[in-house]
Coordinates of C-alpha atoms in Angstrom, one line a residue:
M82 CA -1.5 -2.8 -36.0
S83 CA 1.1 -5.9 -35.0
R84 CA 3.3 -5.6 -32.1
S85 CA 5.9 -8.0 -31.8
T86 CA 6.7 -9.2 -27.9
S87 CA 9.4 -6.9 -27.2
Q88 CA 7.2 -3.6 -28.0
L89 CA 4.4 -5.4 -26.0
R90 CA 7.1 -5.9 -22.6
S91 CA 7.9 -2.2 -23.6
D92 CA 4.6 -0.7 -23.7
A93 CA 3.4 -3.0 -20.5
L94 CA 6.2 -1.2 -18.2
A95 CA 5.2 2.2 -19.7
I96 CA 1.7 1.6 -19.3
W97 CA 2.4 0.9 -15.6
Q98 CA 4.9 3.8 -15.0
A99 CA 2.2 6.1 -15.9
G100 CA -0.3 4.9 -13.5
V101 CA 2.8 4.9 -10.6
D102 CA 4.0 8.5 -11.9
A103 CA -0.1 9.8 -11.4
V104 CA 0.1 9.1 -7.8
R105 CA 3.5 10.6 -7.0
S106 CA 2.8 11.9 -3.1
D107 CA 4.4 15.0 -3.8
R108 CA 2.3 16.0 -6.9
L109 CA -0.5 14.7 -5.4
V110 CA 0.2 17.6 -2.3
T111 CA 0.8 20.3 -4.1
E112 CA -2.7 19.6 -6.1
N113 CA -4.2 19.6 -3.0
I114 CA -2.9 22.4 -0.8
H115 CA -1.7 26.1 -2.0
V116 CA -1.3 29.5 -0.7
D117 CA -3.3 32.3 -2.3
G118 CA -2.2 35.6 -1.2
D119 CA -3.6 35.7 2.6
W120 CA -5.4 32.4 2.3
L121 CA -3.9 28.9 2.8
I122 CA -6.2 26.3 0.6
I123 CA -6.7 22.7 1.7
G124 CA -8.8 20.9 -0.6
D125 CA -12.1 22.9 -0.7
D126 CA -11.4 24.5 2.5
T127 CA -10.1 28.0 2.6
I128 CA -8.0 29.4 6.3
E129 CA -7.0 32.7 6.4
L130 CA -3.5 32.6 7.1
S131 CA -3.8 35.4 9.9
S132 CA -6.2 32.8 12.3
I133 CA -2.9 30.5 12.2
G134 CA -0.3 30.4 15.0
R135 CA 2.0 27.5 14.5
I136 CA 1.6 24.7 11.8
A137 CA 2.3 21.3 13.0
V138 CA 3.0 18.3 10.8
V139 CA 2.5 14.7 11.7
G140 CA 2.1 11.6 9.7
T141 CA 3.2 7.9 8.5
G142 CA 3.3 5.7 5.8
K143 CA 5.4 4.8 2.5
A144 CA 4.7 7.9 1.1
G145 CA 5.5 10.0 3.4
A146 CA 8.5 11.7 2.5
G147 CA 7.0 12.4 -0.9
M148 CA 4.2 14.0 1.0
A149 CA 6.0 16.0 3.3
A150 CA 8.2 17.2 0.3
G151 CA 5.1 18.4 -1.7
L152 CA 3.7 20.1 1.6
E153 CA 7.2 22.1 2.3
Q154 CA 6.5 22.7 -1.5
A155 CA 3.1 23.8 -1.5
L156 CA 3.4 26.1 1.8
G157 CA 6.6 27.6 0.4
P158 CA 10.0 29.7 2.3
R159 CA 8.2 32.4 3.6
L160 CA 4.9 30.3 5.4
L161 CA 7.2 27.9 6.5
K162 CA 9.3 30.0 8.6
E163 CA 6.3 33.2 9.6
K164 CA 4.4 29.7 11.1
H165 CA 7.2 28.0 12.9
V166 CA 6.2 24.8 10.9
H167 CA 8.0 21.8 12.4
G168 CA 6.7 18.0 12.3
W169 CA 7.8 14.4 12.5
L170 CA 7.2 11.6 10.3
N171 CA 7.6 7.7 10.6
V172 CA 8.6 6.3 7.1
P173 CA 10.5 3.1 5.6
A174 CA 14.2 3.4 5.9
D175 CA 14.9 3.8 2.5
C176 CA 12.7 6.8 2.0
L177 CA 14.5 9.7 3.7
R178 CA 15.6 12.6 2.2
P179 CA 16.6 16.1 3.5
L180 CA 13.8 18.4 4.2
S181 CA 13.5 22.2 5.7
C182 CA 11.2 21.6 8.6
I183 CA 9.9 18.0 8.8
H184 CA 11.7 15.4 10.2
L185 CA 11.4 12.0 8.6
H186 CA 12.2 9.4 11.0
P187 CA 13.0 5.6 10.1
A188 CA 10.7 3.7 11.6
R189 CA 11.4 0.3 10.2
P190 CA 14.1 -1.2 7.6
A191 CA 13.3 -1.3 4.2
G192 CA 11.1 -4.4 3.3
V193 CA 10.2 -5.2 6.9
N194 CA 6.8 -4.7 7.0
E195 CA 6.0 -4.7 11.0
P196 CA 6.2 -2.8 13.9
T197 CA 9.9 -2.0 15.8
E198 CA 11.1 0.0 18.8
A199 CA 12.1 2.3 16.3
G200 CA 8.6 2.8 15.2
V201 CA 7.3 3.0 18.4
L202 CA 9.6 5.9 20.0
G203 CA 8.3 7.8 16.5
A204 CA 4.5 7.3 17.6
N205 CA 5.2 8.5 21.0
K206 CA 7.3 11.8 19.5
I207 CA 4.2 12.5 17.0
L208 CA 1.4 12.0 20.4
E209 CA 4.3 14.6 21.8
I210 CA 3.9 17.2 19.5
V211 CA 0.2 17.1 18.9
S212 CA -0.7 17.4 22.7
S213 CA 1.7 19.9 22.6
L214 CA -0.5 22.3 20.0
S215 CA -3.0 25.0 21.0
A216 CA -6.4 26.4 19.8
N217 CA -5.4 28.5 17.2
D218 CA -2.5 26.0 15.6
L219 CA -3.1 24.1 13.1
C220 CA -2.1 20.4 12.3
L221 CA -1.8 18.8 9.0
C222 CA -1.4 15.1 9.4
L223 CA -0.4 12.9 5.8
I224 CA -1.1 9.6 5.9
S225 CA -0.5 6.6 3.7
G226 CA -0.1 2.8 2.9
G227 CA 2.0 0.9 5.1
G228 CA 1.5 3.2 8.4
S229 CA 0.0 0.4 10.4
A230 CA 3.5 -1.2 11.1
L231 CA 4.9 2.4 11.0
L232 CA 3.4 3.7 13.6
P233 CA 3.1 0.9 16.7
A234 CA 1.8 2.3 20.2
P235 CA 1.0 -0.9 22.0
V236 CA -2.0 -0.4 24.7
E237 CA -0.8 -1.1 28.2
G238 CA 0.1 -4.8 29.0
V239 CA 0.9 -5.7 25.2
S240 CA 4.5 -5.9 24.2
L241 CA 5.7 -4.6 20.7
A242 CA 7.0 -8.3 20.4
E243 CA 3.2 -9.5 20.6
K244 CA 2.3 -6.9 18.2
Q245 CA 5.0 -8.2 16.1
A246 CA 4.0 -11.8 16.4
I247 CA 0.3 -10.8 15.5
T248 CA 1.2 -9.0 12.6
R249 CA 3.0 -12.6 11.4
L250 CA 0.7 -14.7 12.3
L251 CA -2.5 -12.8 10.7
S252 CA -0.5 -11.9 7.4
A253 CA 1.0 -15.5 7.2
G254 CA -2.6 -17.0 7.6
G255 CA -4.0 -14.7 4.5
A256 CA -6.1 -12.4 6.8
N257 CA -7.1 -9.2 4.6
I258 CA -6.0 -6.0 5.8
G259 CA -10.0 -5.0 6.8
E260 CA -9.1 -8.0 9.7
L261 CA -5.4 -6.9 10.2
N262 CA -6.2 -3.5 10.8
T263 CA -9.6 -4.1 13.1
V264 CA -7.3 -6.4 15.6
R265 CA -4.5 -3.4 15.3
K266 CA -6.6 -0.6 16.2
Q267 CA -7.8 -2.4 19.4
L268 CA -4.4 -3.1 20.5
S269 CA -3.2 0.9 19.9
Q270 CA -2.9 4.0 21.8
I271 CA -2.7 6.0 18.4
K272 CA -4.9 4.3 15.7
G273 CA -8.3 4.2 15.5
G274 CA -8.8 7.8 16.2
R275 CA -6.7 8.0 19.3
L276 CA -4.2 10.6 17.3
A277 CA -7.1 12.9 17.0
Q278 CA -8.3 12.6 20.8
R279 CA -4.7 13.6 21.8
C280 CA -4.4 16.6 19.3
R281 CA -5.1 20.2 21.0
A282 CA -5.0 22.0 18.0
G283 CA -8.2 24.0 16.5
R284 CA -8.0 22.4 13.3
L285 CA -6.8 19.3 11.8
F286 CA -6.8 18.5 8.3
T287 CA -5.6 14.8 7.3
L288 CA -4.6 14.4 3.7
I289 CA -4.6 10.7 2.9
I290 CA -3.2 8.4 -0.2
S291 CA -5.4 5.4 0.2
D292 CA -3.8 1.9 -0.3
V293 CA -7.2 0.5 0.8
L294 CA -9.9 -0.3 -2.0
G295 CA -13.2 1.5 -1.7
D296 CA -11.2 3.8 0.6
P297 CA -12.9 3.5 3.9
L298 CA -10.8 6.0 6.3
D299 CA -10.9 4.1 9.3
T300 CA -8.9 0.9 7.7
I301 CA -6.3 3.4 5.9
A302 CA -2.9 2.9 8.1
S303 CA -5.6 2.0 10.9
G304 CA -7.5 5.3 11.0
P305 CA -5.2 7.2 13.5
T306 CA -7.7 10.6 12.9
V307 CA -10.8 8.4 12.2
P308 CA -12.9 7.1 14.9
D309 CA -12.9 3.1 15.2
T310 CA -16.1 1.5 14.1
H311 CA -14.7 -2.1 15.4
T312 CA -15.3 -3.6 18.7
A313 CA -12.7 -5.7 21.0
A314 CA -15.4 -8.9 20.4
E315 CA -14.7 -8.6 16.3
A316 CA -10.9 -8.3 16.7
L317 CA -11.2 -11.3 19.5
A318 CA -13.1 -13.5 17.1
I319 CA -10.5 -12.6 14.2
L320 CA -7.7 -13.0 16.5
T321 CA -9.1 -16.4 17.6
H322 CA -10.1 -17.6 13.7
Y323 CA -6.3 -17.4 12.9
T324 CA -4.7 -18.6 15.8
G325 CA -6.7 -21.9 15.7
G326 CA -7.8 -20.9 19.0
N327 CA -4.1 -21.2 20.5
E328 CA -4.3 -18.1 22.7
S329 CA -0.6 -19.2 24.1
L330 CA 0.7 -17.6 20.8
V331 CA -0.3 -14.0 22.0
L332 CA -1.4 -14.5 25.3
A333 CA -1.7 -11.0 26.5
A334 CA -3.5 -9.6 23.2
F335 CA -6.2 -12.2 24.1
A336 CA -6.3 -10.8 28.1
Y337 CA -6.3 -7.4 27.0
L338 CA -9.3 -8.0 24.4
R339 CA -11.6 -9.8 27.2
R340 CA -11.3 -7.1 29.5
Q341 CA -13.0 -4.5 27.4
P342 CA -16.7 -4.1 26.7
P343 CA -17.3 -6.5 24.0
N344 CA -19.5 -4.4 21.7
S345 CA -18.7 -0.9 22.2
T346 CA -16.7 1.4 20.0
P347 CA -13.8 3.2 21.6
D348 CA -14.8 7.1 22.9
S349 CA -13.8 9.4 19.7
N350 CA -14.3 12.7 21.3
S351 CA -11.6 15.5 20.2
I352 CA -11.4 19.1 20.9
C353 CA -10.2 19.4 17.0
Q354 CA -12.2 20.2 14.0
I355 CA -11.4 16.9 12.0
T356 CA -11.2 17.3 8.0
N357 CA -10.1 13.7 6.3
L358 CA -9.1 14.2 2.5
V359 CA -8.2 11.5 0.3
I360 CA -6.3 13.1 -2.3
G361 CA -5.0 9.8 -4.3
N362 CA -6.0 6.3 -4.5
N363 CA -5.9 3.1 -7.4
A364 CA -8.8 4.5 -9.2
V365 CA -6.0 7.2 -10.0
A366 CA -3.0 5.4 -11.0
V367 CA -5.5 2.8 -13.2
D368 CA -7.0 5.8 -15.3
A369 CA -3.8 7.3 -15.8
A370 CA -2.7 4.1 -16.9
G371 CA -5.6 3.9 -19.4
V372 CA -4.5 7.5 -20.7
E373 CA -1.2 6.5 -21.5
A374 CA -2.4 3.0 -23.1
E375 CA -4.8 5.2 -25.6
K376 CA -1.4 7.5 -26.6
R377 CA 0.1 4.0 -27.5
G378 CA -2.8 3.2 -30.0
Y379 CA -4.4 0.5 -27.9
S380 CA -8.3 -0.2 -27.5
H381 CA -8.2 -0.5 -23.5
A382 CA -10.6 -1.7 -21.0
M383 CA -10.0 -0.7 -17.4
H384 CA -11.1 -1.6 -13.7
A385 CA -10.1 -0.6 -10.1
S386 CA -11.9 -2.7 -7.7
T387 CA -13.4 -1.3 -4.3
T388 CA -14.0 -4.6 -2.5
L389 CA -11.7 -7.2 -1.5
E390 CA -10.0 -9.4 -4.3
G391 CA -9.4 -13.1 -3.8
S392 CA -5.8 -14.9 -4.2
A393 CA -3.6 -14.0 -6.5
E394 CA -2.8 -16.9 -7.6
D395 CA -6.8 -17.3 -9.2
I396 CA -6.3 -13.7 -10.6
G397 CA -3.1 -14.6 -12.1
R398 CA -4.9 -17.8 -14.1
D399 CA -7.8 -15.7 -14.7
L400 CA -5.3 -13.0 -16.5
A401 CA -3.7 -16.1 -18.4
R402 CA -6.9 -17.0 -20.1
L403 CA -8.2 -13.4 -20.8
A404 CA -4.6 -13.1 -22.6
L405 CA -5.5 -16.0 -25.0
Q406 CA -9.3 -14.8 -25.3
M407 CA -8.1 -11.1 -26.5
S408 CA -5.6 -12.1 -28.3
S409 CA -8.1 -14.1 -30.7
Q410 CA -11.4 -12.0 -30.0
P411 CA -12.3 -8.8 -31.5
G412 CA -12.5 -5.9 -28.3
P413 CA -9.7 -4.6 -26.3
D414 CA -6.2 -5.6 -26.8
C415 CA -5.1 -3.8 -23.4
L416 CA -6.5 -4.9 -19.6
I417 CA -5.4 -2.4 -17.1
T418 CA -7.0 -3.6 -13.3
G419 CA -5.9 -2.1 -9.5
G420 CA -6.6 -3.9 -6.7
E421 CA -4.8 -6.1 -3.9
P422 CA -5.2 -9.7 -3.7
T423 CA -4.4 -11.9 -0.9
V424 CA -1.8 -15.0 -0.7
K425 CA -1.5 -17.5 1.8
L426 CA 1.9 -18.4 2.6
A427 CA 3.9 -21.7 2.6
P428 CA 4.5 -23.1 6.1
P429 CA 8.0 -21.4 7.3
E430 CA 10.4 -24.6 6.9
I431 CA 9.6 -24.3 2.9
R432 CA 8.8 -21.0 2.3
G433 CA 10.7 -18.9 0.2
K434 CA 11.0 -15.5 -1.0
G435 CA 8.4 -13.3 -3.0
G436 CA 5.3 -11.1 -2.5
R437 CA 1.6 -11.1 -4.2
N438 CA 2.3 -9.6 -7.3
Q439 CA 5.3 -12.3 -7.9
Q440 CA 2.9 -14.7 -7.4
L441 CA 0.3 -13.8 -9.1
V442 CA 2.3 -13.2 -12.5
L443 CA 3.9 -17.1 -11.6
A444 CA 0.2 -18.3 -11.5
A445 CA -0.3 -16.7 -14.8
L446 CA 2.5 -18.5 -16.2
I447 CA 1.7 -21.8 -15.3
E448 CA -1.6 -21.5 -16.7
L449 CA -0.1 -20.7 -19.9
L450 CA 2.3 -23.8 -19.7
S451 CA -0.6 -25.8 -18.8
L452 CA -1.7 -25.1 -22.7
P453 CA -0.8 -27.9 -25.5
P454 CA 2.5 -26.8 -27.4
S455 CA 1.5 -24.5 -30.1
P456 CA 2.5 -21.3 -31.4
P457 CA 1.2 -18.8 -28.0
P458 CA -0.1 -15.3 -28.9
R459 CA 2.1 -12.6 -28.1
F460 CA 1.3 -10.8 -25.0
A461 CA 3.0 -9.3 -22.2
I462 CA 1.3 -9.7 -18.3
L463 CA 2.7 -7.5 -15.5
S464 CA 1.7 -7.1 -11.9
G465 CA 3.3 -4.9 -9.6
G466 CA 3.3 -2.8 -6.2
T467 CA 2.8 0.6 -6.9
D468 CA 5.0 1.3 -3.2
G469 CA 7.8 -0.4 -5.1
E470 CA 7.9 -3.5 -2.5
D471 CA 6.2 -6.5 -3.1
G472 CA 6.3 -8.6 0.3
P473 CA 9.7 -8.3 1.8
T474 CA 11.4 -8.1 -1.4
D475 CA 13.2 -5.2 -3.4
A476 CA 11.1 -6.1 -6.3
S477 CA 7.5 -4.4 -7.2
G478 CA 6.4 -7.5 -9.0
A479 CA 7.2 -9.5 -12.4
I480 CA 6.4 -9.5 -15.7
I481 CA 6.3 -12.2 -18.4
D482 CA 5.7 -12.3 -22.3
S483 CA 5.3 -15.2 -25.3
D484 CA 9.1 -15.1 -25.7
L485 CA 9.5 -16.1 -21.9
L486 CA 6.8 -18.8 -22.2
A487 CA 8.1 -20.1 -25.4
S488 CA 12.1 -20.3 -24.0
L489 CA 10.4 -22.0 -20.6
Q490 CA 8.1 -24.7 -22.4
S491 CA 12.0 -25.7 -24.1
A492 CA 13.8 -25.4 -21.0
L493 CA 11.3 -27.1 -18.7
A494 CA 11.9 -30.0 -20.9
Q495 CA 15.2 -30.4 -20.0
S496 CA 15.6 -29.3 -16.3
A497 CA 13.6 -30.0 -13.4
N498 CA 15.4 -27.0 -11.9
L499 CA 13.1 -24.4 -13.1
D500 CA 9.5 -26.2 -12.1
P501 CA 7.5 -23.0 -11.5
A502 CA 5.0 -25.1 -9.8
D503 CA 7.4 -25.8 -7.2
F504 CA 8.4 -22.4 -6.7
L505 CA 4.8 -21.0 -6.7
R506 CA 3.7 -24.0 -3.8
R507 CA 6.8 -22.9 -1.8
S508 CA 6.1 -19.1 -1.9
D509 CA 9.4 -18.6 -3.9
A510 CA 8.1 -16.2 -7.2
Y511 CA 10.9 -14.0 -6.2
T512 CA 13.9 -16.4 -6.9
F513 CA 12.2 -18.0 -9.8
F514 CA 11.9 -14.7 -11.6
S515 CA 15.4 -13.3 -10.9
Q516 CA 16.6 -16.2 -12.6
L517 CA 14.9 -15.0 -15.6
N518 CA 15.4 -11.0 -15.7
S519 CA 11.7 -10.8 -15.1
L520 CA 11.7 -8.7 -11.8
I521 CA 10.4 -5.2 -11.7
K522 CA 12.5 -3.1 -9.7
T523 CA 11.7 0.9 -9.3
G524 CA 13.0 1.1 -5.9
P525 CA 10.9 3.1 -3.4
T526 CA 8.5 5.0 -5.3
H527 CA 6.8 7.3 -2.5
T528 CA 3.7 6.4 -2.9
N529 CA 1.2 3.4 -2.3
V530 CA -2.5 2.5 -4.0
C531 CA -2.4 -1.1 -3.7
D532 CA -1.7 -2.9 -6.8
L533 CA -1.7 -2.2 -10.7
R534 CA -1.7 -4.9 -13.6
V535 CA -1.7 -4.4 -17.2
L536 CA -2.2 -7.2 -20.1
V537 CA -1.6 -6.3 -23.3
V538 CA -1.8 -8.6 -26.9
D539 CA -1.2 -8.9 -30.1
Q540 CA -4.3 -9.7 -32.0
H541 CA -4.6 -11.7 -34.8

C-alpha cells in the first residue's frame, strides 16, 4: 500500500493519540475499582463495605485530577455520601476541575516542574488528613508522574529554595529520574514511604500510574507509600557529582545528609496494611498504539523500554537511520517505542526553550538533512510526552515528515536563520519547530507514562 506524506503524518498522530487515550487516568481507575453489591473491589482485593468507616483520598501527580474524577465515578454518589468520602490531591494548576468530594489543589504553575510554596501547603494538608484517620477507615492514595515536584515537604533545616536549587542543578546536569528521586527522598518528610508512616487508617491502597521505566515503586513520585531503599550516602554521592563538589550551591542539604547514618535506610514501619497497585504504564500505551497501527494497515514493531535510555539526540539519530532502512527493506513499516531519554541542557546564557521530545525530533531531522541531496523516502517521525508537557513548554513534542525535510533542504541553502544545528546546540527546539507548525499541542492529558514515539514509512 502506497501512502502519501500527509497520510503518514496523519497516521502517526492518530497512532500516538491512541496510545495516550489508552492510559487516560479516569479510565484506568474505573477499570481497577468498582462496587459490587456490598463489596468494594480494588484490583484483586475485595473489602466488605460494612467494615469501612470513612474513606479518605490523597495523592499527587499530573494525572491526579483524572484519577480523582475516575474514583468518584467508580464509588458512585451513594458511597461517596455514606462513607463521608473526602480528600486532597496536589496537581498542576492547569489540571483543576470541579469534583464532588475531593479537593484538587494547584501545587505548581503549568509547565514549571519544581517545588513551590503552594506545594508545601498541600503536602502538609495531606499529612494532616492521613494522620487524622482511624483503624476502621480506608485511605486511597492516587499517585502519578510529576508527583515528586508537586509534593514537597522539606526536612527541617533545608529550605524550599534549596530544594528548588537542587531540582534545577540535577535536571540541568542530565541526572536521570532515579538519581533525582534518590536525593529528593532523603530530604523529604513525605516521600520515601513517610506518607504511609503517618497514615493511621487500617488499610492504605495506592493506585499508581507509572512514569518510570520498569515501574520501580520507590521511584514513581518518589514513593510516598513505599519504603526508601536508598541511603544518605547515595544521595550525597549524587549531589557531589552534579554540583562538581561545590557544596556552597546547596550547603544545608550537604550538611543534613552528612548528619544522617550514611548506609542505613529510613525507618519504614507503618501501622497500615499497605497495597501498592500499578494500574497503568508505558507498555500499556505502546500496546494500544500498536493496535491502532494494525487497524490502519501497518506491519508494526513495538518496544517499551524497561530500563533507563540514553540521550535524546542519540535516539533521534537512530530513528532517522531506521526511517531510511525501513523504507527500502522488507519488514515493518511502523515502529512504536516508549521510554524516557535524557537531555543535558545548554548553559543558561544561551539556552532557549524546549524539551527532550522536541530535542529528539530535531536531532532526527539534522541526521536526515546530513544525507546527500536525493529524493527522500516518505516518512513521519513523532515523539511526544504522554502528559501533554515536554520540558517547560506547552507542547508535548514534535513531528517531522519528508515534505518538511524537502522544504528545509531548499530553505537552508538560502537562510541561516533556520540552522537546526544551532537550535539544537542552544536547547531551543521549541522555537525552531514553532516556525514550522510542527509542534504537537494537546494541553494537559491528565495522564503520564513517559514518552511515546512513532515512526511510519512508505516502503518502496
